[in-house]
XYZ file of N, CA and C in Angstrom:
696
model
N -13.654 4.152 10.175
C -12.708 5.170 9.816
C -13.022 6.027 8.964
N -12.941 7.367 8.587
C -12.957 7.985 7.779
C -12.216 8.566 6.791
N -12.038 8.517 5.619
C -11.529 8.156 4.061
C -11.665 9.841 3.593
N -10.708 9.967 3.408
C -10.702 11.247 1.882
C -9.952 10.368 0.840
N -10.164 11.575 -0.296
C -9.632 10.920 -1.360
C -9.474 11.751 -2.375
N -7.562 11.871 -3.036
C -7.118 12.378 -3.799
C -6.771 12.026 -5.275
N -7.532 12.460 -6.053
C -7.373 11.528 -7.589
C -6.406 12.579 -8.630
N -5.009 11.752 -8.917
C -4.550 12.393 -9.558
C -4.846 12.036 -11.392
N -5.232 11.789 -12.493
C -5.215 11.837 -13.569
C -4.941 12.629 -14.647
N -3.583 11.201 -15.200
C -3.146 12.713 -16.458
C -3.730 11.840 -17.506
N -3.781 12.544 -18.049
C -4.464 12.223 -19.379
C -3.028 12.855 -20.747
N -3.188 11.691 -21.337
C -1.928 12.061 -22.593
C -2.924 12.412 -24.032
N -1.670 12.682 -24.560
C -2.673 13.625 -26.028
C -3.550 11.933 -26.524
N -3.087 10.444 -27.065
C -2.686 9.587 -27.603
C -4.643 9.415 -26.581
N -5.447 10.127 -25.559
C -6.223 9.542 -25.146
C -6.016 8.911 -23.629
N -5.081 8.594 -23.916
C -4.586 7.558 -22.419
C -4.907 7.930 -21.187
N -4.749 7.167 -20.153
C -4.804 7.944 -18.879
C -3.662 6.873 -17.923
N -3.260 8.256 -17.066
C -2.803 7.423 -15.870
C -3.268 7.764 -14.568
N -3.977 6.751 -13.728
C -4.661 7.427 -12.486
C -3.675 7.284 -11.515
N -3.985 7.746 -10.576
C -2.962 7.966 -8.996
C -4.247 7.838 -7.892
N -4.767 7.354 -7.830
C -6.059 7.440 -5.657
C -4.918 6.864 -4.824
N -4.952 8.237 -3.603
C -4.200 8.461 -3.126
C -6.007 7.782 -2.240
N -5.705 7.431 -0.732
C -6.875 7.389 0.023
C -6.367 8.165 1.741
N -6.636 8.793 2.134
C -5.959 9.094 3.421
C -7.466 9.080 4.274
N -6.280 8.726 5.730
C -7.054 8.768 6.830
C -7.603 10.165 7.199
N -8.940 10.840 7.144
C -9.078 11.776 7.519
C -8.391 13.137 8.967
N -8.516 11.941 10.519
C -7.574 12.281 10.957
C -6.469 12.438 10.885
N -5.127 11.376 10.462
C -3.941 11.587 9.722
C -3.237 12.168 9.209
N -4.493 11.513 8.489
C -3.626 12.310 6.632
C -2.261 11.095 6.313
N -2.526 9.758 6.813
C -1.592 8.567 6.781
C -2.371 7.848 5.268
N -1.471 7.104 4.726
C -1.765 6.517 3.024
C -2.519 5.398 3.489
N -4.240 4.879 3.104
C -4.401 3.715 3.120
C -4.682 2.742 2.097
N -4.229 1.750 1.761
C -3.639 0.295 0.649
C -2.617 1.383 -0.038
N -2.330 2.119 0.345
C -1.058 2.500 -1.043
C 0.462 2.353 -0.651
N 1.213 1.761 0.379
C 2.633 1.485 0.549
C 2.333 -0.049 -0.238
N 3.351 -0.159 -1.134
C 3.559 -1.431 -1.308
C 3.691 -2.355 -0.312
N 2.780 -3.717 -0.697
C 3.093 -5.035 0.188
C 4.536 -5.747 0.088
N 5.707 -5.793 -1.260
C 6.607 -5.833 -0.722
C 7.658 -5.384 -1.022
N 8.178 -4.194 0.040
C 8.905 -3.310 -0.118
C 10.029 -3.726 -1.111
N 10.453 -1.781 -1.911
C 11.223 -2.313 -2.630
C 12.396 -2.072 -1.918
N 14.481 -3.140 -2.073
C 15.313 -2.922 -0.878
C 15.763 -1.339 -1.494
N 15.342 -0.686 -2.986
C 15.862 0.646 -2.260
C 15.587 1.410 -1.018
N 14.350 1.148 -0.731
C 13.717 2.171 0.160
C 14.542 1.234 1.315
N 15.302 0.783 1.396
C 15.604 0.200 3.238
C 16.016 1.467 3.986
N 16.235 1.927 5.335
C 16.145 2.895 5.943
C 17.690 3.024 5.897
N 18.746 2.400 5.789
C 20.068 2.394 6.379
C 20.507 2.749 4.328
N 20.110 2.462 3.581
C 20.269 2.954 2.057
C 20.083 4.540 1.971
N 21.425 5.103 1.768
C 21.529 6.531 1.865
C 20.577 6.944 2.658
N 20.948 6.951 4.205
C 19.650 6.967 4.742
C 20.056 8.609 5.644
N 19.105 9.919 5.786
C 19.626 10.716 5.615
C 20.263 11.304 7.228
N 21.060 12.168 7.032
C 21.656 12.669 8.085
C 21.199 12.600 9.480
N 20.045 13.266 9.002
C 19.398 13.933 10.355
C 18.103 13.155 10.778
N 18.630 11.849 10.101
C 17.152 10.866 9.955
C 16.608 10.228 11.857
N 15.894 10.526 12.454
C 16.124 10.098 13.888
C 15.622 8.467 14.582
N 15.248 8.368 12.946
C 14.717 6.498 13.097
C 15.622 5.450 13.327
N 15.469 4.481 13.792
C 16.596 3.431 13.975
C 16.100 2.268 12.730
N 16.417 1.369 11.785
C 16.525 -0.059 11.210
C 15.821 -0.150 12.012
N 16.223 -0.432 13.260
C 15.871 -1.887 14.662
C 14.041 -1.535 14.435
N 13.416 -0.518 14.534
C 11.852 -0.283 13.989
C 11.905 0.706 13.120
N 12.572 0.676 12.272
C 11.614 1.345 11.111
C 12.938 0.300 9.915
N 12.277 -0.425 9.417
C 13.578 -1.074 8.427
C 13.459 -0.607 7.110
N 12.374 0.481 6.776
C 12.336 1.293 5.754
C 12.052 2.573 5.903
N 12.589 3.395 4.709
C 12.627 4.576 5.118
C 10.712 5.347 4.717
N 10.674 5.556 5.551
C 9.249 6.221 5.434
C 8.748 7.320 3.874
N 9.641 7.972 3.914
C 9.344 8.809 2.726
C 9.567 7.859 1.287
N 10.831 6.894 1.184
C 10.331 6.019 0.271
C 9.929 5.170 0.070
N 9.502 4.560 1.029
C 8.004 3.271 1.197
C 6.594 4.531 0.319
N 6.455 5.496 0.173
C 5.129 6.142 -0.105
C 5.711 6.552 -1.238
N 6.431 6.516 -2.126
C 6.844 7.111 -3.457
C 7.415 5.564 -4.242
N 7.188 5.084 -3.732
C 7.510 3.190 -4.243
C 6.584 2.965 -5.320
N 5.363 3.049 -4.810
C 4.615 2.815 -5.861
C 4.543 3.860 -7.456
N 4.778 4.976 -6.930
C 4.618 5.848 -7.805
C 5.819 5.219 -9.393
N 6.924 5.327 -8.599
C 8.110 4.928 -8.718
C 8.175 3.807 -9.873
N 7.070 2.719 -9.128
C 6.975 1.658 -9.803
C 6.015 1.836 -11.556
N 5.110 2.849 -11.136
C 4.388 3.303 -12.232
C 4.351 4.252 -13.130
N 4.773 4.483 -12.651
C 4.953 6.537 -13.660
C 7.089 6.773 -13.900
N 7.392 6.064 -13.472
C 9.094 5.819 -13.804
C 9.467 6.320 -14.988
N 9.105 5.712 -16.134
C 9.110 5.146 -17.875
C 8.090 6.257 -18.313
N 7.773 7.010 -17.554
C 6.936 7.953 -18.148
C 7.639 9.596 -18.319
N 7.729 9.371 -19.795
C 7.915 10.932 -20.390
C 7.813 12.347 -19.782
N 8.924 12.302 -18.582
C 8.133 13.744 -18.336
C 8.046 14.915 -18.711
N 8.311 14.708 -19.718
C 8.557 16.362 -21.078
C 6.919 16.547 -21.556
N 6.471 15.166 -21.227
C 4.896 14.832 -22.313
C 3.972 15.658 -21.365
N 2.617 16.813 -22.403
C 1.900 18.127 -21.422
C 0.957 16.433 -21.688
N -0.044 16.500 -20.459
C -1.458 16.109 -20.092
C -2.406 17.371 -19.896
N -3.312 16.890 -19.685
C -4.742 17.280 -19.457
C -4.739 16.658 -17.583
N -4.298 17.254 -16.657
C -4.219 17.088 -15.132
C -5.938 17.559 -14.851
N -6.790 16.356 -14.124
C -7.673 16.070 -13.625
C -7.498 16.123 -12.068
N -6.712 16.540 -10.823
C -7.395 16.598 -9.104
C -8.609 16.998 -9.160
N -8.857 15.578 -8.371
C -10.298 15.468 -7.556
C -10.027 15.472 -6.119
N -10.368 16.314 -5.281
C -10.806 16.398 -4.324
C -12.095 16.503 -3.461
N -12.050 16.213 -2.191
C -13.238 16.411 -1.488
C -13.727 18.035 -1.740
N -12.843 19.231 -1.333
C -13.062 20.397 -1.594
C -13.567 20.697 -3.026
N -12.339 20.084 -3.767
C -13.108 21.053 -5.718
C -12.329 19.797 -6.802
N -12.539 20.579 -7.941
C -11.639 19.724 -8.386
C -10.914 20.832 -9.629
N -9.592 20.472 -9.827
C -8.819 21.388 -10.982
C -8.928 20.246 -11.928
N -8.298 21.365 -13.644
C -8.339 21.016 -14.314
C -7.004 22.100 -14.930
N -5.724 21.391 -15.015
C -4.896 21.947 -15.717
C -4.035 21.316 -17.186
N -3.600 22.155 -18.011
C -2.521 21.489 -19.101
C -0.826 21.517 -18.275
N -0.555 20.606 -18.182
C 1.034 20.583 -17.510
C 1.410 19.666 -18.117
N 2.783 19.723 -17.815
C 3.879 18.713 -18.505
C 3.581 17.247 -17.346
N 4.523 15.730 -17.534
C 4.608 15.169 -16.739
C 4.807 15.275 -15.597
N 6.044 16.195 -15.636
C 6.990 16.172 -14.703
C 6.350 17.421 -13.373
N 5.617 18.883 -14.124
C 5.320 19.275 -12.675
C 3.886 18.306 -12.269
N 3.229 17.997 -12.955
C 2.190 16.857 -12.573
C 2.433 16.181 -11.329
N 3.132 15.005 -11.660
C 4.397 13.712 -10.930
C 4.781 14.960 -9.715
N 5.247 16.130 -9.698
C 6.049 16.593 -8.129
C 4.589 17.112 -8.323
N 4.379 17.517 -8.678
C 2.892 17.890 -6.793
C 2.846 16.602 -6.139
N 1.734 15.633 -6.970
C 1.813 14.410 -6.401
C 2.553 14.107 -5.416
N 4.178 13.693 -5.687
C 4.857 13.822 -4.878
C 5.269 14.507 -3.604
N 4.902 15.395 -3.713
C 4.736 16.705 -2.592
C 4.448 16.437 -1.681
N 2.795 15.491 -2.289
C 1.517 15.140 -1.276
C 2.390 13.803 -0.855
N 2.724 13.349 -1.449
C 3.230 11.964 -0.644
C 4.180 11.995 0.201
N 4.829 12.222 0.296
C 5.501 13.363 0.862
C 5.426 13.799 2.338
N 4.319 14.202 1.840
C 3.767 15.504 3.355
C 2.918 14.392 4.777
N 2.559 13.237 3.576
C 1.594 12.378 4.129
C 2.001 10.731 4.827
N 3.625 11.098 4.113
C 4.680 9.963 5.046
C 4.928 9.886 6.296
N 5.576 8.975 7.014
C 6.059 8.997 8.172
C 7.300 9.660 8.319
N 7.528 9.887 7.869
C 9.158 10.511 7.621
C 9.184 11.852 8.714
N 9.695 11.864 9.267
C 9.768 12.952 10.739
C 9.760 13.934 10.367
N 11.336 14.523 8.727
C 11.241 15.611 8.832
C 10.186 16.120 7.544
N 9.458 15.268 7.234
C 8.050 15.879 6.281
C 6.712 15.893 6.931
N 6.661 15.953 8.472
C 5.826 16.053 8.995
C 4.940 17.522 9.718
N 6.012 18.070 9.369
C 5.888 19.821 8.871
C 4.902 19.878 7.816
N 4.771 19.386 6.600
C 3.619 19.850 5.181
C 2.749 18.748 6.179
N 1.945 18.361 6.789
C 1.023 17.861 6.794
C -0.203 18.896 7.155
N -0.283 19.627 7.372
C -1.556 21.033 7.383
C -1.574 21.556 5.922
N -0.482 21.615 5.772
C -0.297 22.178 4.058
C -1.605 20.970 3.245
N -0.738 19.970 3.192
C -1.566 18.469 2.516
C -2.743 18.793 2.853
N -3.280 19.023 4.255
C -5.003 18.325 4.209
C -5.239 19.861 3.274
N -5.199 20.786 2.862
C -5.188 22.388 1.968
C -4.406 21.851 0.645
N -4.666 20.508 0.048
C -3.240 20.377 -0.404
C -4.049 21.582 -2.010
N -2.460 21.826 -2.813
C -3.038 22.932 -3.995
C -2.583 22.168 -4.694
N -2.647 21.524 -5.777
C -1.974 20.857 -7.110
C -1.062 22.039 -7.683
N -0.195 21.695 -8.268
C 0.345 22.474 -8.872
C 0.809 24.166 -8.251
N 0.759 24.299 -6.666
C 0.849 25.488 -6.634
C 2.295 26.413 -7.161
N 1.540 27.992 -7.145
C 3.178 28.488 -7.782
C 3.661 28.060 -6.399
N 5.251 29.054 -7.114
C 6.329 29.267 -6.151
C 5.774 30.250 -4.844
N 5.106 31.181 -5.541
C 4.674 32.218 -4.056
C 3.853 31.558 -3.398
N 2.232 31.099 -4.391
C 1.887 29.929 -3.168
C 2.522 29.596 -2.280
N 3.105 28.411 -2.761
C 3.771 27.584 -1.861
C 4.828 28.001 -0.586
N 4.937 29.022 -0.505
C 5.859 30.006 0.289
C 4.742 30.765 1.372
N 3.657 31.473 0.659
C 2.945 32.044 1.342
C 2.203 31.196 2.266
N 2.192 29.834 2.123
C 1.409 28.562 2.524
C 2.006 28.196 3.357
N 3.164 28.131 3.107
C 4.320 27.645 4.130
C 4.807 28.693 5.208
N 4.765 30.121 4.850
C 5.076 31.047 6.151
C 3.786 31.561 6.605
N 2.400 30.801 6.137
C 1.100 31.115 7.166
C 1.095 30.175 8.073
N 1.242 28.475 7.536
C 1.162 27.395 8.262
C 2.226 27.781 9.747
N 3.240 28.004 9.430
C 4.352 28.073 10.358
C 3.723 29.232 11.629
N 3.454 30.399 11.014
C 3.275 31.297 11.551
C 1.836 30.851 12.549
N 1.131 29.999 12.111
C -0.641 29.515 12.690
C 0.064 28.086 13.816
N 1.166 27.643 13.249
C 1.824 27.058 14.489
C 3.009 27.486 15.310
N 2.994 28.494 15.481
C 3.769 29.250 16.050
C 2.659 29.922 17.384
N 1.642 29.730 17.121
C 0.524 30.756 17.679
C -0.011 29.527 18.549
N -0.246 28.582 17.714
C -0.482 27.064 18.794
C 0.186 26.762 19.626
N 1.441 26.796 19.503
C 2.605 26.431 20.529
C 2.183 28.051 22.096
N 1.829 29.368 20.843
C 2.239 30.304 22.213
C 1.296 29.820 23.009
N -0.494 29.616 22.838
C -1.757 28.984 23.551
C -1.336 27.725 24.456
N -0.408 27.005 24.071
C 0.031 26.074 24.900
C 1.179 26.353 25.952
N 1.485 27.349 26.289
C 2.655 27.749 26.935
C 4.151 27.621 26.175
N 4.349 27.399 24.959
C 5.345 26.896 24.575
C 5.885 27.849 23.506
N 6.950 27.560 24.287
C 8.432 28.871 23.167
C 7.880 29.113 21.960
N 7.496 30.157 21.424
C 7.721 29.968 19.742
C 8.096 31.228 19.709
N 8.262 31.050 17.901
C 9.078 31.949 17.053
C 8.543 33.164 16.746
N 9.512 34.049 16.967
C 9.300 35.095 15.911
C 9.186 35.926 14.782
N 10.287 34.593 14.278
C 10.539 35.344 12.818
C 10.930 33.959 11.806
N 11.713 34.063 10.982
C 10.727 32.532 9.763
C 12.130 31.158 9.879
N 13.306 31.770 10.940
C 14.731 30.938 10.880
C 14.022 29.494 11.048
N 12.855 29.035 12.132
C 12.769 27.480 12.171
C 12.216 27.145 10.895
N 11.292 27.529 9.860
C 10.916 27.542 8.840
C 12.333 27.269 7.582
N 13.007 28.078 7.831
C 14.193 27.987 6.856
C 14.658 26.387 6.882
N 15.293 26.390 8.948
C 15.625 25.060 9.046
C 14.549 23.760 8.437
N 13.381 24.018 8.744
C 12.396 22.869 7.746
C 12.836 22.382 6.903
N 12.760 23.621 5.766
C 13.087 23.127 4.851
C 14.764 22.882 3.864
N 15.479 23.482 4.902
C 16.824 22.769 4.955
C 17.124 21.224 4.821
N 16.028 20.643 6.126
C 16.082 19.986 6.319
C 15.619 18.196 5.560
N 14.893 19.629 4.209
C 13.712 18.704 3.460
C 14.206 18.472 1.962
N 15.736 19.364 2.190
C 16.419 19.358 1.200
C 16.831 18.040 1.339
N 17.163 17.529 2.266
C 17.883 16.589 2.396
C 17.475 15.310 2.252
N 16.540 15.969 2.945
C 15.699 13.980 2.524
C 15.359 14.035 1.044
N 15.159 14.942 0.149
C 14.974 15.271 -1.245
C 16.338 14.726 -2.023
N 17.043 14.699 -1.465
C 18.913 13.865 -1.919
C 18.924 12.604 -1.696
N 19.010 12.784 -0.192
C 18.623 10.827 0.522
C 17.821 10.105 -0.692
N 16.716 10.902 -1.385
C 15.453 9.301 -2.037
C 16.084 9.528 -3.247
N 16.707 10.662 -3.770
C 17.636 10.298 -5.443
C 18.284 9.963 -5.356
N 19.800 9.690 -4.277
C 20.972 8.812 -3.866
C 20.218 7.288 -3.948
N 19.156 7.005 -3.836
C 18.288 5.770 -3.504
C 17.934 5.013 -5.412
N 17.659 6.344 -5.705
C 16.814 5.897 -7.416
C 18.561 5.364 -8.355
N 18.475 6.505 -8.011
C 19.979 6.673 -9.006
C 20.769 5.428 -8.479
N 21.155 4.850 -6.730
C 21.693 3.996 -6.848
C 21.041 2.399 -7.655
N 20.075 2.321 -7.552
C 18.842 1.077 -7.766
C 18.543 0.985 -9.530
N 19.024 2.314 -9.888
C 19.178 2.110 -11.464
C 17.487 2.598 -11.933
N 16.959 3.680 -11.060
C 16.088 4.011 -11.277
C 15.845 5.467 -11.472
N 17.120 6.301 -11.924
C 16.802 7.879 -12.606
C 16.525 8.021 -13.164
N 14.665 7.897 -13.459
C 14.086 8.201 -14.157
C 13.051 9.261 -13.656
N 11.765 9.260 -14.259
C 10.874 10.794 -14.271
C 10.892 11.405 -12.381
N 11.298 9.943 -12.082
C 10.044 10.321 -10.651
C 11.380 11.173 -10.261
N 12.639 10.681 -10.322
C 13.927 11.198 -9.349
C 14.158 12.433 -10.148
N 13.293 12.622 -11.637
C 14.262 14.430 -12.112
C 12.782 15.499 -11.738
N 11.540 14.235 -11.368
C 10.402 14.785 -10.657
C 11.002 15.823 -9.364
N 12.222 15.381 -8.643
C 11.885 15.239 -7.195
C 13.361 16.827 -6.994
N 14.142 16.348 -8.485
C 14.914 18.172 -8.162
C 14.570 19.057 -8.200
N 13.028 19.142 -8.599
C 12.658 20.304 -8.202
C 11.830 21.310 -7.355
N 11.585 19.683 -6.947
C 11.657 19.961 -4.654
C 13.358 20.525 -4.157
N 13.999 19.820 -4.436
C 14.959 19.511 -4.472
C 15.734 20.969 -4.585
N 15.801 21.754 -5.611
C 16.079 23.105 -5.820
C 15.857 23.902 -5.126
N 14.448 23.770 -4.883
C 13.242 24.618 -4.513
C 13.513 24.780 -2.988
N 13.698 23.742 -1.797
C 14.195 23.900 -0.575
C 15.440 24.533 -0.700
N 16.346 24.258 -1.194
C 17.248 24.767 -1.583
C 17.576 26.713 -1.409
N 16.547 26.793 -2.443
C 16.721 28.678 -2.149
C 15.126 28.927 -2.130
N 15.110 28.267 -0.441
C 13.790 28.728 0.442
C 13.901 29.714 0.533
N 15.209 29.995 1.833
C 15.526 31.205 2.479
C 14.987 31.901 1.447
N 15.833 32.446 0.755
C 15.389 33.604 -0.202
C 15.361 34.067 -0.570
N 14.027 33.132 -1.172
C 12.821 33.031 -2.290
C 12.196 33.669 -1.403
N 11.845 33.102 -0.208
C 10.685 33.230 0.971
C 10.830 35.083 1.212
N 11.907 35.660 1.664
C 12.448 36.753 1.959
C 11.857 37.663 0.557
N 12.435 37.339 -0.843
C 11.682 38.282 -1.663
C 10.239 38.113 -1.646
N 9.008 37.183 -1.873
C 8.080 37.418 -2.440
C 7.413 37.001 -1.042
N 7.743 37.639 0.591
C 7.438 38.133 1.639
C 7.432 39.688 1.172
N 8.700 40.411 1.345
C 8.954 41.642 0.482
C 8.062 42.045 -0.226
N 7.627 42.387 -1.082
C 6.841 42.518 -2.197
C 5.363 42.113 -1.760
N 4.970 41.251 -1.284
C 3.661 41.311 0.078
C 2.976 41.701 0.376
N 4.644 42.702 1.102
C 4.758 43.602 2.345
C 3.091 44.710 2.308
N 3.300 45.518 1.183
C 2.345 46.238 1.189
C 0.587 46.203 1.133
N 0.633 44.437 0.734
C -0.751 43.886 1.382
C -1.211 43.649 2.161
N -0.461 43.835 3.233
C -0.383 43.694 4.932
C -0.663 44.920 5.044
N -0.587 46.338 4.693
C -0.833 47.632 5.140
C -1.808 47.494 6.263
N -3.327 47.310 6.503
C -4.199 47.092 7.205
C -3.757 46.511 8.178
N -2.612 45.998 8.804
C -2.322 45.530 9.742
C -1.669 45.843 10.826
N -0.230 46.749 9.270
C 0.918 47.168 9.307
C 0.349 48.289 10.017
N -0.205 49.220 9.579
C -0.717 50.547 10.203
C -1.548 50.988 11.647
N -2.110 49.609 11.968
C -2.351 50.059 13.384
C -1.585 50.281 14.418
């Protein structure tokens, strides 16, 4: 089994470190040896289950997204989200070194964990997880999302399936993700774990809710860069 690794290392001002190693199956991008041996009660599927979740607790006792976040909650929920750290992210393709807050650092890692979980609404983000870009800006995230969605429509067309000619489907994907984020936050809050991880999730929640509006603004600003395509 071919395994790839993504490592997030947070180096604090006192030289202490927090290392998060995520091993992923290269073919499916599902985690290896990351899920908790004993899942926490707050991760139960029927605990604040998302309204659009297609899973049944008969076959899935726990929420896949919550399971992927459980270890992070256990290890990092008490960190000061406003602390500035030196973040070192290592993947098979590159090493990224930046200065960032704990909240920004963990928020980036949370995005990767959500995309590599077995949560059906989050599965649409698996392609971008393959080309993970730590601490991506809003514009970078939007462009990557639009490019991924457009690529998916091309693949659908090649298979003779109906393909979208607009971004309404992408907006729906982000609206569904907002519901997932809200559900995870509710789970953590009722379990008394309304700490760093829940607050880091909040940024994703706000971004997901504003995605459609911001995507149109970003793509409008980028339109001149596509002149070579548009003028033919």
